[in-house]
CSV table of C-alpha atoms in Angstrom, one decimal:
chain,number,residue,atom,x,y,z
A,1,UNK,CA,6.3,-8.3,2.7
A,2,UNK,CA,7.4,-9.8,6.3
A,3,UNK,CA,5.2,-10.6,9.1
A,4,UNK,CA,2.2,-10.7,6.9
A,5,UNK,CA,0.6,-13.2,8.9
A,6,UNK,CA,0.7,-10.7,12.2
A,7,UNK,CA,-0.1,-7.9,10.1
A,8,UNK,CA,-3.4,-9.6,9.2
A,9,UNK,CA,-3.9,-10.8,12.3
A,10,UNK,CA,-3.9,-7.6,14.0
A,11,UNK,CA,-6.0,-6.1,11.3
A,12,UNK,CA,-8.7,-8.6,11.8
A,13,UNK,CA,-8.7,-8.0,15.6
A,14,UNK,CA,-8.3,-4.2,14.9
A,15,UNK,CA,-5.4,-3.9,17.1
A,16,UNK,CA,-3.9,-1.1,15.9
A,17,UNK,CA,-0.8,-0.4,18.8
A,18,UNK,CA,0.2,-3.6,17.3
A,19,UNK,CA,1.1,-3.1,14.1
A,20,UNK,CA,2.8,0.1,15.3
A,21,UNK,CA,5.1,-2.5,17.8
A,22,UNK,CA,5.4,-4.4,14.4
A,23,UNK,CA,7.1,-1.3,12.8
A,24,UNK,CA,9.2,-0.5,16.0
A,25,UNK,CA,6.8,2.6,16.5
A,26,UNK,CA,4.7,3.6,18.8
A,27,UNK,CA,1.0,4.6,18.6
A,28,UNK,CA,0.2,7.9,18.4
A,29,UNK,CA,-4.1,8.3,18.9
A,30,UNK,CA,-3.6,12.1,19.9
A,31,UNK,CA,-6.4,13.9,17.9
A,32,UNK,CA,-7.4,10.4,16.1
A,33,UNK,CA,-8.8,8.0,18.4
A,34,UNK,CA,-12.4,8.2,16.7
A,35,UNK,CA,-10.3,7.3,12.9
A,36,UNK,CA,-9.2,4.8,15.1
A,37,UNK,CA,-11.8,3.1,16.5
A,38,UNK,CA,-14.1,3.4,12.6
A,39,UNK,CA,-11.5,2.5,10.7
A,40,UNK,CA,-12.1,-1.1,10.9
A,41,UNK,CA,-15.5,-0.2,9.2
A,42,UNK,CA,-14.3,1.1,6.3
A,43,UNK,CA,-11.4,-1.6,5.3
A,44,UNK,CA,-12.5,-4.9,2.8
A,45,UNK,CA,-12.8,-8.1,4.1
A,46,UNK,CA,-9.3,-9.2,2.8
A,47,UNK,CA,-7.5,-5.8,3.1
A,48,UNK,CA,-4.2,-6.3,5.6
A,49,UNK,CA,-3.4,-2.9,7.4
A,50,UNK,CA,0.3,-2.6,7.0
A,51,UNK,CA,1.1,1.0,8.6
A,52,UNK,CA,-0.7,4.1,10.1
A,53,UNK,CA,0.1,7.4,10.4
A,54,UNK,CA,-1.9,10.4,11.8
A,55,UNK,CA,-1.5,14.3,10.6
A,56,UNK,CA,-3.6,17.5,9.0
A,57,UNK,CA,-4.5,17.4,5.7
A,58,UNK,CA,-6.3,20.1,4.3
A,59,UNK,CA,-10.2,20.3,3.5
A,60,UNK,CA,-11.1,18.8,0.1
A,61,UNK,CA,-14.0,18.4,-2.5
A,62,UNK,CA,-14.7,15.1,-0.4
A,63,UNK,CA,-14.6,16.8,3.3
A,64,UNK,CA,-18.2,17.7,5.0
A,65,UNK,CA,-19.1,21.0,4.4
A,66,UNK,CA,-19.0,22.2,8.4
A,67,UNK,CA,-15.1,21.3,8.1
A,68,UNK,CA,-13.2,23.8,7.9
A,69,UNK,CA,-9.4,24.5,7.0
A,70,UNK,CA,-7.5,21.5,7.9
A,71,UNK,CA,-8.3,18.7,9.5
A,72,UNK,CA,-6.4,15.8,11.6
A,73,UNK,CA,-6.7,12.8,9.5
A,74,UNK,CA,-5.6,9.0,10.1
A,75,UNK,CA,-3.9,7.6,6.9
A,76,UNK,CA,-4.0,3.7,6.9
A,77,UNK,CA,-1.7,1.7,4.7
A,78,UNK,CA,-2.9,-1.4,3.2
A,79,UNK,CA,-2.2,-4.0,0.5
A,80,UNK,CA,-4.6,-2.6,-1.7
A,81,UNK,CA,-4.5,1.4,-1.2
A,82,UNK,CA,-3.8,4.0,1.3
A,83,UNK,CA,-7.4,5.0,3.0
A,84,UNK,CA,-7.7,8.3,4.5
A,85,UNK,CA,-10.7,9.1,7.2
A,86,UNK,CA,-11.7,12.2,9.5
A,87,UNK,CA,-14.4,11.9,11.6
A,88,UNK,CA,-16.0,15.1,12.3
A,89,UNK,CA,-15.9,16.2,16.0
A,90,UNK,CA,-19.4,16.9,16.4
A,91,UNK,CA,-21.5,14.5,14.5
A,92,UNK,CA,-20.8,10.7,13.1
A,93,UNK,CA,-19.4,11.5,10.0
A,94,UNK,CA,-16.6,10.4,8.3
A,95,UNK,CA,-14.9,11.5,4.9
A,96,UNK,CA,-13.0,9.4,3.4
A,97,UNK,CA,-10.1,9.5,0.8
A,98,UNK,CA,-8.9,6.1,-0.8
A,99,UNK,CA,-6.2,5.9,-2.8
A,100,UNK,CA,-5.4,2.5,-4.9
A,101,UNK,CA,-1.5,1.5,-4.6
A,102,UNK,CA,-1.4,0.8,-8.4
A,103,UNK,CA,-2.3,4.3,-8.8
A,104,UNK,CA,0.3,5.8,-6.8
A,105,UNK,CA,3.8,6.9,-8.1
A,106,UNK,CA,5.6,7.5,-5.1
A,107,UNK,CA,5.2,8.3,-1.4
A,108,UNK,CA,7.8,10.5,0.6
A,109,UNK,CA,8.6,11.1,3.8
A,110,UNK,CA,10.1,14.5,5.1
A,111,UNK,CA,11.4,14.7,8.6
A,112,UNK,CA,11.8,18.2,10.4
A,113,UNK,CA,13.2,19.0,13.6
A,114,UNK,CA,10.1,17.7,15.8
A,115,UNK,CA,7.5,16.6,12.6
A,116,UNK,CA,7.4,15.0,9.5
A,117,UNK,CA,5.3,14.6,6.4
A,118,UNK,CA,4.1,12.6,4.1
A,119,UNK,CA,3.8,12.9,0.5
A,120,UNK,CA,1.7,10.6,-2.0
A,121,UNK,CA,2.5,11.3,-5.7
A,122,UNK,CA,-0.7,9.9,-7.8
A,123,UNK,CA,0.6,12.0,-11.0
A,124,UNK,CA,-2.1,14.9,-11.7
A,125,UNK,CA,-1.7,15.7,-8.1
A,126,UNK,CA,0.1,15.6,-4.7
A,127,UNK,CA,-1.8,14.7,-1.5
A,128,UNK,CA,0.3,15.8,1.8
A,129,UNK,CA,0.0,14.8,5.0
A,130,UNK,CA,1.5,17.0,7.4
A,131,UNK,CA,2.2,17.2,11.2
A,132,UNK,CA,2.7,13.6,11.2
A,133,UNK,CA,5.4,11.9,14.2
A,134,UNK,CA,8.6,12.3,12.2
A,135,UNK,CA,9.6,8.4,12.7
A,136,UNK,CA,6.3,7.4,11.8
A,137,UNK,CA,6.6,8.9,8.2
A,138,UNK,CA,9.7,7.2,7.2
A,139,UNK,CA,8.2,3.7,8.4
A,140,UNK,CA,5.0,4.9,6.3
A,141,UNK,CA,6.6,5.5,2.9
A,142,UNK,CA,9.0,3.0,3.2
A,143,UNK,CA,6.4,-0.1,3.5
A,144,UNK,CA,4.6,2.0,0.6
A,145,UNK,CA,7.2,2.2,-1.9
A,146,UNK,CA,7.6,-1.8,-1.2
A,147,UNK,CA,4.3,-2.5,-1.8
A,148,UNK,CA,4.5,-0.4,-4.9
A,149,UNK,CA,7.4,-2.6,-5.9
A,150,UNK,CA,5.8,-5.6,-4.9
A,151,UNK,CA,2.4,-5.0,-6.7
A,152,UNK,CA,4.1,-3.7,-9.8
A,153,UNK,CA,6.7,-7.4,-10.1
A,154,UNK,CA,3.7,-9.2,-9.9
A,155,UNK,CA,1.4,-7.1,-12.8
A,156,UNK,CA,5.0,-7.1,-14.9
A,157,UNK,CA,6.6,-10.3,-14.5
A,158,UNK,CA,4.0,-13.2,-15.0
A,159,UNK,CA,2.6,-11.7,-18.1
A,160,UNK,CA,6.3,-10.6,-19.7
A,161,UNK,CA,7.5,-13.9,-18.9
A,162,UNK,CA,4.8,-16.2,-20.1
A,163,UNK,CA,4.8,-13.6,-23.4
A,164,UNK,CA,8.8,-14.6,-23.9
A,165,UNK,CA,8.7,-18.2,-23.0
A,166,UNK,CA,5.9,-18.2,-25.9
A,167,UNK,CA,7.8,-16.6,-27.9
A,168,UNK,CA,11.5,-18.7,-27.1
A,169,UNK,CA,9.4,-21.7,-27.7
A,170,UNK,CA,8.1,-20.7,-31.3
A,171,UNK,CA,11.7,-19.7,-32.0
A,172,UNK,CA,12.7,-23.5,-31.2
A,173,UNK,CA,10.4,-24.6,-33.4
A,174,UNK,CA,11.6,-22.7,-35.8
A,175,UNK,CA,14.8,-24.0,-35.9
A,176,UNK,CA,14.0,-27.5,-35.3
A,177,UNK,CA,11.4,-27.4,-38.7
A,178,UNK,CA,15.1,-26.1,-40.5
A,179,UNK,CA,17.0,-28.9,-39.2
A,180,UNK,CA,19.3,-27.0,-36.8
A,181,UNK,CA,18.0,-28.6,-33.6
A,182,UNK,CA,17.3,-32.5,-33.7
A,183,UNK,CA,14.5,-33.5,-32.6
A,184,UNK,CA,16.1,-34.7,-29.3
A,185,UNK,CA,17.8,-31.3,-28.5
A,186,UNK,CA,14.2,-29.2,-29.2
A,187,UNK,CA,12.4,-31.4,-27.2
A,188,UNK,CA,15.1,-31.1,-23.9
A,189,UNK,CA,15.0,-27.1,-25.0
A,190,UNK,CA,10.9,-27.0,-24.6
A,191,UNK,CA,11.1,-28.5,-21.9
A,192,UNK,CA,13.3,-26.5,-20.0
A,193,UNK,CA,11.3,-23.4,-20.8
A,194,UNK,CA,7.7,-25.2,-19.8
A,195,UNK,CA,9.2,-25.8,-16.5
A,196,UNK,CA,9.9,-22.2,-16.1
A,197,UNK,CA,6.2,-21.2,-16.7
């Protein structure tokens, strides 16, 4: 991911317009300024905010029971998951929905004629976010789907890799205990593929 360094730097100082610079975006706050100013509460010490977007999701098993229908919700994205909050209007509360990257299949972005929407495939289910600013959702599921990428090459490749250098190794060995490799030309071999763990 670029700019990771600003990213977690305006994270830390909870400086939300700037990430949204970051992304060539601009802020949107309308209907979300108290997400806004919690949201810093609710995000782990190491968690890097990444992309935000604001829209109406619809009342779920989480939401308080004096919400009702849908509600305007801030969706923050971050290297770790996507956190959802609503703070109720009248009161202090805040619902929350978190939802861990490795966890998630896919994010889309649709883009109408003056909205757009957001779209977080977790498999059993689909969680919308609707009424979003139409540039703001394609910003949004494109850092997603990278982070998705990124997360996944990490999990995959250290563990395949180290599991097939193993196993090239033990095939050297192999052939070196028949007499096709000297022991000169195993040891060169080994130590090519040590290097590349």
């Amino acid at each position: 991911m670029k700019n990771i360094e600003q990213y977690k730097a305006f994270t830390q100082q909870r400086n939300w317009a700037e990430i949204f610079k970051l992304n060539n975006l601009k802020i949107d706050s309308f209907g979300t300024k108290k997400e806004l100013k919690v949201l810093g509460d609710y995000l782990q010490e190491s968690e890097i905010v990444f992309a935000l977007v604001s829209g109406v999701m619809s009342q779920s098993e989480t939401s308080n029971d004096f919400d009702f229908g849908a509600n305007t919700w801030v969706a923050a994205l971050t290297n770790e998951r996507v956190l959802c909050l609503d703070h109720a209007m009248l009161t202090s509360s805040v619902d929350t929905q978190s939802i861990r990257l490795n966890r998630i299949q896919a994010v889309s972005a649709s883009q109408g004629w003056v909205l757009g929407k957001i779209t977080i495939d977790i498999g059993a289910r689909l969680i919308v976010i609707d009424n979003c600013v139409k540039s703001d959702v394609k910003t949004f599921a494109e850092l997603a789907n990278q982070l998705i990428r990124e997360k996944e090459e990490v999990t995959i490749s250290p563990s395949s890799a180290g599991i097939s250098i193993v196993d090239e190794i033990g095939k050297l060995s192999g052939l070196h205990s028949s007499g096709i490799l000297t022991d000169s030309e195993f040891s060169e071999a080994k130590a090519k593929l040590i290097a590349k763990l």
